Short mmCIF file of C-alpha atoms and ligand atoms in Angstrom, two decimals:
data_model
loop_
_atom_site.label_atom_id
_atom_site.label_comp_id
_atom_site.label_asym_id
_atom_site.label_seq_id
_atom_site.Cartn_x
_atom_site.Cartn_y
_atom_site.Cartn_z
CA UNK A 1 -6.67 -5.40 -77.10
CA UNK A 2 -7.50 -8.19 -74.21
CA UNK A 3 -3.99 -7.64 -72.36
CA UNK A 4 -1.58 -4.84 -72.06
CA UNK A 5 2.05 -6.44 -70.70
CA UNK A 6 3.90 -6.03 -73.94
CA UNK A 7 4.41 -4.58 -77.29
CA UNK A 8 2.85 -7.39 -79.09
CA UNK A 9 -0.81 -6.70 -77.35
CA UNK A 10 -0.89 -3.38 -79.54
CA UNK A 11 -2.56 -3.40 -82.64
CA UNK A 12 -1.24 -0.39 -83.40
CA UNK A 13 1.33 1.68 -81.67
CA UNK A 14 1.04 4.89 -83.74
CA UNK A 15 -2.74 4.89 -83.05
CA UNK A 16 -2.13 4.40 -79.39
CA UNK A 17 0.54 6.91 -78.96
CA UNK A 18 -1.84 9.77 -80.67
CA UNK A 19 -4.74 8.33 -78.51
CA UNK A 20 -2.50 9.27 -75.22
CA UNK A 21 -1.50 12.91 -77.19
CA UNK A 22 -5.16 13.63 -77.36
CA UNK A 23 -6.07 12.80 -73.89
CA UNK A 24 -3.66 15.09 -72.58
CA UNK A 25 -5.63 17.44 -75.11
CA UNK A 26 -8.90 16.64 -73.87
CA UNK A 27 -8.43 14.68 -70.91
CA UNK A 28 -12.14 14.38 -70.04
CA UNK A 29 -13.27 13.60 -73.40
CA UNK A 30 -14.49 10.09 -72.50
CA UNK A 31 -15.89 11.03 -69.36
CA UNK A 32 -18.59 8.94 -70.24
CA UNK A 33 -16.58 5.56 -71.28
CA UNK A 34 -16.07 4.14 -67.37
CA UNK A 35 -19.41 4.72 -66.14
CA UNK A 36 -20.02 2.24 -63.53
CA UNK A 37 -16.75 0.47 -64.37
CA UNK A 38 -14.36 -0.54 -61.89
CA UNK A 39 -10.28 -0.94 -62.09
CA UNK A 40 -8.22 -2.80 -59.06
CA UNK A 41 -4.85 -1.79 -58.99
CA UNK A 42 -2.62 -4.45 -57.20
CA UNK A 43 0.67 -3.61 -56.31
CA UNK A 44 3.27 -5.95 -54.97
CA UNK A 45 6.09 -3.06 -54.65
CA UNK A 46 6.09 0.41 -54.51
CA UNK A 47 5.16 3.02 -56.50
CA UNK A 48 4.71 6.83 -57.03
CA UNK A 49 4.11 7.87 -60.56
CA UNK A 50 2.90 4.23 -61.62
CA UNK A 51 0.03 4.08 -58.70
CA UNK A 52 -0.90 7.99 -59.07
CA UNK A 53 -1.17 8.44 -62.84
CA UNK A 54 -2.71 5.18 -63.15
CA UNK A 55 -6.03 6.67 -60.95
CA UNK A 56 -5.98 9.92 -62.13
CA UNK A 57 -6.70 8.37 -65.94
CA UNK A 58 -9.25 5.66 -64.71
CA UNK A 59 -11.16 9.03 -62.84
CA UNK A 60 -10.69 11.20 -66.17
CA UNK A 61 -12.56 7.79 -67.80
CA UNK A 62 -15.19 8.18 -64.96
CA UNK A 63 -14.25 4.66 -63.56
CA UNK A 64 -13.95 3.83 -59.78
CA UNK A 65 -10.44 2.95 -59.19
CA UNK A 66 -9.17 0.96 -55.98
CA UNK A 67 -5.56 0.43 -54.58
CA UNK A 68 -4.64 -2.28 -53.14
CA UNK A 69 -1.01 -2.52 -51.53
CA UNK A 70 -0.83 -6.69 -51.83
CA UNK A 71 2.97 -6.52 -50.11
CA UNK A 72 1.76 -4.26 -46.84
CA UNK A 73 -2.21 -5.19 -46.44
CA UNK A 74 -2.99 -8.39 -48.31
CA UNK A 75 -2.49 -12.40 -47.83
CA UNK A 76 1.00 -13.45 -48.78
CA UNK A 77 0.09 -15.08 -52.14
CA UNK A 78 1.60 -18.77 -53.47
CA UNK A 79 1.61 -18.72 -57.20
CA UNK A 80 3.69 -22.45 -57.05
CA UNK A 81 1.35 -24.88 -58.78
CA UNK A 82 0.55 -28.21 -56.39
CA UNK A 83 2.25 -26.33 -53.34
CA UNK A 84 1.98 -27.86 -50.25
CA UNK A 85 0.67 -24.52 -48.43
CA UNK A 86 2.14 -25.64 -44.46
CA UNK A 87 4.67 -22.33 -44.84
CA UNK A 88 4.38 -18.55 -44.66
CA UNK A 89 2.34 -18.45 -47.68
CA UNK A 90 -2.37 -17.60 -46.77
CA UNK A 91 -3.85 -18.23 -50.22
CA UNK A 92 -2.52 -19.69 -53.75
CA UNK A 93 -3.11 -16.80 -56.85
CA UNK A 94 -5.67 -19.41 -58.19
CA UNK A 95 -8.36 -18.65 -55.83
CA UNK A 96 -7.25 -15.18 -55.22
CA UNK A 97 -7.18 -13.78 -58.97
CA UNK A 98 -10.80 -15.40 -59.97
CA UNK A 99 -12.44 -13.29 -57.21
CA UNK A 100 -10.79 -10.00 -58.47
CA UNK A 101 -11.85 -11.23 -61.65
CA UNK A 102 -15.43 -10.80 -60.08
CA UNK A 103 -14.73 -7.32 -57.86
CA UNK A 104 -13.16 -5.79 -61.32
CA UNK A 105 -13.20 -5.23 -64.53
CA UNK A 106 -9.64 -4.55 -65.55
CA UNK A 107 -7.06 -5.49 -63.37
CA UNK A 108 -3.24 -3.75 -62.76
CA UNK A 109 -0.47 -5.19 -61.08
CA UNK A 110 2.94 -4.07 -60.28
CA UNK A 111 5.46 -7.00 -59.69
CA UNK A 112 9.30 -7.05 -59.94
CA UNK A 113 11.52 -10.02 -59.89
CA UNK A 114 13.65 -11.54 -57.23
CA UNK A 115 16.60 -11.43 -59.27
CA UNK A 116 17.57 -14.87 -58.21
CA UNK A 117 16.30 -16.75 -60.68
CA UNK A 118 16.46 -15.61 -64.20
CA UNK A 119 14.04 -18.54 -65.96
CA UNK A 120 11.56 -17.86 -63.05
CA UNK A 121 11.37 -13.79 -63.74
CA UNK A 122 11.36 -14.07 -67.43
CA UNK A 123 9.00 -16.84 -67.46
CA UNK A 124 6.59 -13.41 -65.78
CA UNK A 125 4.53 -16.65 -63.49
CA UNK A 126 3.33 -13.97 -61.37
CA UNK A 127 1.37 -11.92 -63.99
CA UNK A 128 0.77 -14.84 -66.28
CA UNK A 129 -0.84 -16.36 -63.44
CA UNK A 130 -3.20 -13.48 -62.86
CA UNK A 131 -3.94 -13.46 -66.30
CA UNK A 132 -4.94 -17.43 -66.14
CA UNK A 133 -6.97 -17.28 -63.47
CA UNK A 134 -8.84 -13.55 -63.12
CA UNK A 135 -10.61 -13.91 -66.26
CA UNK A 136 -10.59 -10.09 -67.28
CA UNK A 137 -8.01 -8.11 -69.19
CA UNK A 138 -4.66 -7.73 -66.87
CA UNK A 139 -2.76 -4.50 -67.32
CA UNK A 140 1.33 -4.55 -66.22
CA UNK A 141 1.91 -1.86 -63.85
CA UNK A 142 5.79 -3.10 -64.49
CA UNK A 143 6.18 -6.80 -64.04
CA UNK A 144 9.61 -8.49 -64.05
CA UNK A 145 10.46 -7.81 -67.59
CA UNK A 146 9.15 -5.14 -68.76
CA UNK A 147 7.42 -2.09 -67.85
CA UNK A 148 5.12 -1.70 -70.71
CA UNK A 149 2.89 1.99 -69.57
CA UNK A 150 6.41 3.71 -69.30
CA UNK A 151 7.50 2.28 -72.60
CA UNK A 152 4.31 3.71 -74.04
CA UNK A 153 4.73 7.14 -72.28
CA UNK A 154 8.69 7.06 -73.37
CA UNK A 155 7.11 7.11 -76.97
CA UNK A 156 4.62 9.62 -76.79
CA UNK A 157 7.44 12.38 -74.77
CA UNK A 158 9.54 11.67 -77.92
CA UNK A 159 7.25 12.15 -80.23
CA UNK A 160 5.84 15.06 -78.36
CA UNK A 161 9.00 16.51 -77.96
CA UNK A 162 9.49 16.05 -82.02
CA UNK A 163 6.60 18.09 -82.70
CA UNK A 164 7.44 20.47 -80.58
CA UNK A 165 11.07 21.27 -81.96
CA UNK A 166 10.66 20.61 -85.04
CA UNK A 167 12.75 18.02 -85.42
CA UNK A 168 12.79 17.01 -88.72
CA UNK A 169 15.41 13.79 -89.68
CA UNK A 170 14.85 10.46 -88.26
CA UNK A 171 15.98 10.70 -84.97
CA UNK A 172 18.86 8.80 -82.81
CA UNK A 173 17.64 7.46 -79.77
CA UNK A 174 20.51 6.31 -77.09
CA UNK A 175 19.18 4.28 -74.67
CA UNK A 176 22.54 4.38 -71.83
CA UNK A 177 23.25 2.18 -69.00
CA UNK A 178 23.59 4.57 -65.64
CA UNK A 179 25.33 3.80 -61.94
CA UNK A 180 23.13 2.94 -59.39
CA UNK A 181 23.55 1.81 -55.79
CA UNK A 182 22.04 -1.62 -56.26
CA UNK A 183 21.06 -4.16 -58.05
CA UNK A 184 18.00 -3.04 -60.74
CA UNK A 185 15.90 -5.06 -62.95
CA UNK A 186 16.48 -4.70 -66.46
CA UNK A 187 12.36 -4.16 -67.55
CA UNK A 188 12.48 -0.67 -67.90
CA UNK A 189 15.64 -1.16 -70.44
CA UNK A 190 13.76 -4.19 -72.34
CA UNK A 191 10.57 -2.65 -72.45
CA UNK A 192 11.81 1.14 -73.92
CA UNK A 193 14.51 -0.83 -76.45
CA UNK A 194 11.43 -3.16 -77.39
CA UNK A 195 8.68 -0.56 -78.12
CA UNK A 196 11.25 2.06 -79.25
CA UNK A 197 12.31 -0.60 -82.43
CA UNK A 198 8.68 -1.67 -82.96
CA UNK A 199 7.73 1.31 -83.27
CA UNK A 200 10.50 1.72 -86.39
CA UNK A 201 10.59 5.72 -86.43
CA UNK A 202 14.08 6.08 -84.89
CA UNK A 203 17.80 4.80 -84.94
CA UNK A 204 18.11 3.51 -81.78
CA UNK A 205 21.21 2.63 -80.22
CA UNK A 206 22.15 0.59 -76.99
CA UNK A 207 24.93 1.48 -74.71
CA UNK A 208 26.51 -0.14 -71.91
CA UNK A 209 29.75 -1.73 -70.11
CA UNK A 210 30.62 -4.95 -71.04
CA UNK A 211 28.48 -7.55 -68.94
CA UNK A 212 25.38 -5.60 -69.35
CA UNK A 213 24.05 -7.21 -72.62
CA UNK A 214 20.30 -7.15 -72.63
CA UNK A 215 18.28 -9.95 -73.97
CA UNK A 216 18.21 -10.07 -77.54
CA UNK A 217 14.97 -10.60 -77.41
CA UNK A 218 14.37 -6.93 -76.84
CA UNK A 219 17.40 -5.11 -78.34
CA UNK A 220 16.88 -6.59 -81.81
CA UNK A 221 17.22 -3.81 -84.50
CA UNK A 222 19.14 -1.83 -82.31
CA UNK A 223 22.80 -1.21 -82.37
CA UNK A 224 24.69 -2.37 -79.34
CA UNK A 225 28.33 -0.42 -78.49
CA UNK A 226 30.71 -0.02 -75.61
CA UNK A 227 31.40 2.93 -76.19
CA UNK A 228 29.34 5.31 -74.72
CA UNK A 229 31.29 8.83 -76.42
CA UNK A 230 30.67 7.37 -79.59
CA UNK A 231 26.74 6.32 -78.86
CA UNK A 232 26.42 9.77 -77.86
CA UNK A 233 27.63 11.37 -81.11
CA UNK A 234 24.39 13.23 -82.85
CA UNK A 235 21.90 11.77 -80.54
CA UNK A 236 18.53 13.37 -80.24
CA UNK A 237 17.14 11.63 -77.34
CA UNK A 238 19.12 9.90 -74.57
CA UNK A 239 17.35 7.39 -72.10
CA UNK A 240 19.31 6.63 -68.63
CA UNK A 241 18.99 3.96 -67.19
CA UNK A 242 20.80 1.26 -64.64
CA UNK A 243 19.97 -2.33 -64.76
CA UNK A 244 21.98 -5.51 -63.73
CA UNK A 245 23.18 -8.07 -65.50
CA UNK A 246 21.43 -10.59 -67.68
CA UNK A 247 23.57 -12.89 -68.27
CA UNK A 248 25.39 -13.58 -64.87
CA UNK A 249 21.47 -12.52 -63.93
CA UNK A 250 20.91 -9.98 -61.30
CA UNK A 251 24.80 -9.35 -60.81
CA UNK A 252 26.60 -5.33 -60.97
CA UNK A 253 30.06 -5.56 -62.10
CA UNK A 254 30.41 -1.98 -62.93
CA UNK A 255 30.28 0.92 -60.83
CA UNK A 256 32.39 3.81 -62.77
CA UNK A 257 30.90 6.95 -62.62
CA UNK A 258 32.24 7.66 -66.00
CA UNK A 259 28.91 6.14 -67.32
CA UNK A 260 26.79 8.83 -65.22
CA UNK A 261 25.21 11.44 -67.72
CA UNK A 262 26.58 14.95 -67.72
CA UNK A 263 27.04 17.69 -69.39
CA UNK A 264 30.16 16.89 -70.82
CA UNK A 265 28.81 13.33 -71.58
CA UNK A 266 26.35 15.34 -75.03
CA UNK A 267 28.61 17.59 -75.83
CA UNK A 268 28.60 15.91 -78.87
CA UNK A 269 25.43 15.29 -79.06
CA UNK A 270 22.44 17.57 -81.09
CA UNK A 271 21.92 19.25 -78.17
CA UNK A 272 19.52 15.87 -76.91
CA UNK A 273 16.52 15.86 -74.87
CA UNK A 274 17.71 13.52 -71.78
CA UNK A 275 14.67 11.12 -70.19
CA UNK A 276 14.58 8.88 -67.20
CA UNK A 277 11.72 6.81 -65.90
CA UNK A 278 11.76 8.11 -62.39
CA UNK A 279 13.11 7.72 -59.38
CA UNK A 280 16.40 9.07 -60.36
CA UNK A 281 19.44 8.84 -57.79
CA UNK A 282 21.12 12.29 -58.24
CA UNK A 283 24.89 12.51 -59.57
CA UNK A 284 24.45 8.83 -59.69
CA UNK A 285 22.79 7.96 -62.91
CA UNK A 286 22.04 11.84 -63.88
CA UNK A 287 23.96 14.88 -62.96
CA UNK A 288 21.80 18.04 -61.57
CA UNK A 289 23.00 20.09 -64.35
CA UNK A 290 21.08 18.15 -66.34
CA UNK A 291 18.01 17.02 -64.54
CA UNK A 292 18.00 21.11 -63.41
CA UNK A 293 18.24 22.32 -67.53
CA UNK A 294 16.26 22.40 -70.26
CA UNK A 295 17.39 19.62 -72.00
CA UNK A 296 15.72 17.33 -69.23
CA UNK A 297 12.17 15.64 -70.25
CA UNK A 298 11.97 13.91 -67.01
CA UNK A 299 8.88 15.42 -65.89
CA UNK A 300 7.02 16.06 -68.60
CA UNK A 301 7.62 12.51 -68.98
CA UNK A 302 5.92 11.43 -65.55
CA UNK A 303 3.03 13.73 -66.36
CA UNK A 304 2.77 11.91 -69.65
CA UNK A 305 1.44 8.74 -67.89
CA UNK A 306 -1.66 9.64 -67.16
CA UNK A 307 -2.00 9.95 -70.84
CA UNK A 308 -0.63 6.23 -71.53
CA UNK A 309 -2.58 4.81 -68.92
CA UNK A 310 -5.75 6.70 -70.19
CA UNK A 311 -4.89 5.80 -73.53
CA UNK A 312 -4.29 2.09 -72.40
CA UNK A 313 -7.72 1.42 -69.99
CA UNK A 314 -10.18 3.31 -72.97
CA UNK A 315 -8.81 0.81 -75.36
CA UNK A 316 -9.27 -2.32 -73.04
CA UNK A 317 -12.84 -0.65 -72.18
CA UNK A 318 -13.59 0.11 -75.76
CA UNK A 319 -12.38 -4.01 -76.95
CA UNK A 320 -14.69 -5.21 -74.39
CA UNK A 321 -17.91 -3.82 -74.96
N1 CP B 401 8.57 5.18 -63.44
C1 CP B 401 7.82 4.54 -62.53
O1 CP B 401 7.27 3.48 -62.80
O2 CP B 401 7.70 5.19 -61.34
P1 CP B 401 7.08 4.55 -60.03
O3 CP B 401 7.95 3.37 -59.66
O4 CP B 401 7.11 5.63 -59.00
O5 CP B 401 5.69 4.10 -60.32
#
């Protein structure tokens, strides 16, 4: 593995997934591996889970990790090719990313898109240019599309939670458009409906209002309803989630509170496990009933990432040597 941005840099998902399962089994069982080996994690938004779990694994791989808040400390970067730099804009990505290149030897970076311009976030120039020009393997902390160490750690909790219960048909997965307050990316939704169909050991269904279609790109091999009720029928897992539109890009149409999860919205369900990425907004997307119960995975989910990202920096260690 050179990269890790999306499904396609994995070789193999299943091996990666049990990779992450053992960490959290042994987590200092390649102490050894990151001797006097250095990770920069750039981040051009915020971040809680994403930033802490992401240092906690490089330190249980015994590599130096270093933060670096681009939006609040560093140069505002130009990633336009041939700008004419006489604006608001210190240093182009193509002399910034080659000297990272030299300070590190993986690099992170959290992005998310403007929402303006759909061709410009899907066309990821702010990543792909830090993977043209730093000249070691680039790691998406979430990047406009997709948020590809969640995905990872949405697998593993699902699996986990499998194992645990006992769980033994193929299981439905429901990934469920949520409320929000504003406008969201959709790279959380793309990223879990893309690894959850490559990784081809669930039924996976898509639900939203009309408006919210996701690129196909992403959703292919899963089925795509309306209807939440009906999505909800015999699920085992059930992802929530907001994002805006794709189509009329970065737009929210929708706003009914009929599509936050409750109780009421599984009781047709097999009693699923419910998961969120984190942050949540409370009787929003998720009602405290369920966030508060059992049935909620939500934190053993954020713990689970420093078991991706462990997973994820050994491998890109390991390829390298
Ligand atoms: N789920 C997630 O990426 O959380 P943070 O934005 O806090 O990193």
């Amino acid at each position: 593995m050179k990269k890790f941005i999306e499904v396609s840099d994995v070789t193999d998902i299943q091996a990666l997934i049990n990779k992450g399962l053992a960490y959290k089994q042994h987590p200092l069982m390649d102490k050894a591996l990151g001797a006097n080996k250095r990770v920069g994690l750039l981040f051009l938004n915020p971040s809680l889970r994403t930033r802490l779990s992401t240092q906690v694994a490089a330190q249980n791989l015994g590599m130096d990790a270093i933060v670096f808040n681009v939006d609040k400390e560093g140069w505002a970067l130009e990633f336009a090719e041939g700008a004419i730099m006489n604006g608001i804009t210190v240093e182009h990505v193509k002399d910034a990313a080659p000297i990272l290149g030299q300070y590190f030897d993986i690099l992170c970076i959290r992005t998310f898109p403007d929402l303006l311009n759909r061709d410009e976030d899907y066309a990821e120039k702010i990543i792909n240019q830090f993977i043209k020009y730093a000249g070691v393997p680039v790691v998406s902390l979430e990047s406009a599309t997709l948020h590809p160490l969640q995905s990872l750690t949405d697998l593993m909790t699902i699996q986990e939670s499998i194992a645990a219960t006992g769980l033994v048909k193929k299981p439905k997965v429901v990934l469920t458009w949520a409320p929000h307050v504003k406008a969201l990316p959709q790279c959380v939704a793309n990223s879990f409906a893309q690894w959850v169909t490559a990784a081809n050991f669930a039924d996976v269904v898509v639900t939203h209002p009309a408006g919210y279609e996701l690129s196909e790109k992403y959703t292919k091999g899963a089925t795509i309803t309306h209807d939440q009720a009906a999505a909800l029928k015999d699920a085992d897992f059930v992802y929530v989630k907001n994002w805006s539109s794709y189509e009329d890009y970065g737009k929210v149409f929708c706003t009914d509170p009929a599509w936050m999860l409750t109780a009421n919205s599984l009781k047709h369900s097999n009693n699923a496990k419910v998961m969120h990425c984190l942050p949540v907004r409370r009787n929003v997307e998720l009602s405290d009933e369920i966030l508060d119960s059992p049935s909620s995975l939500v934190t053993k989910q954020a713990g689970n990432r420093v078991w991706a990202a462990q997973a994820v920096l050994s491998t890109l260690l390991t390829s390298n040597q």
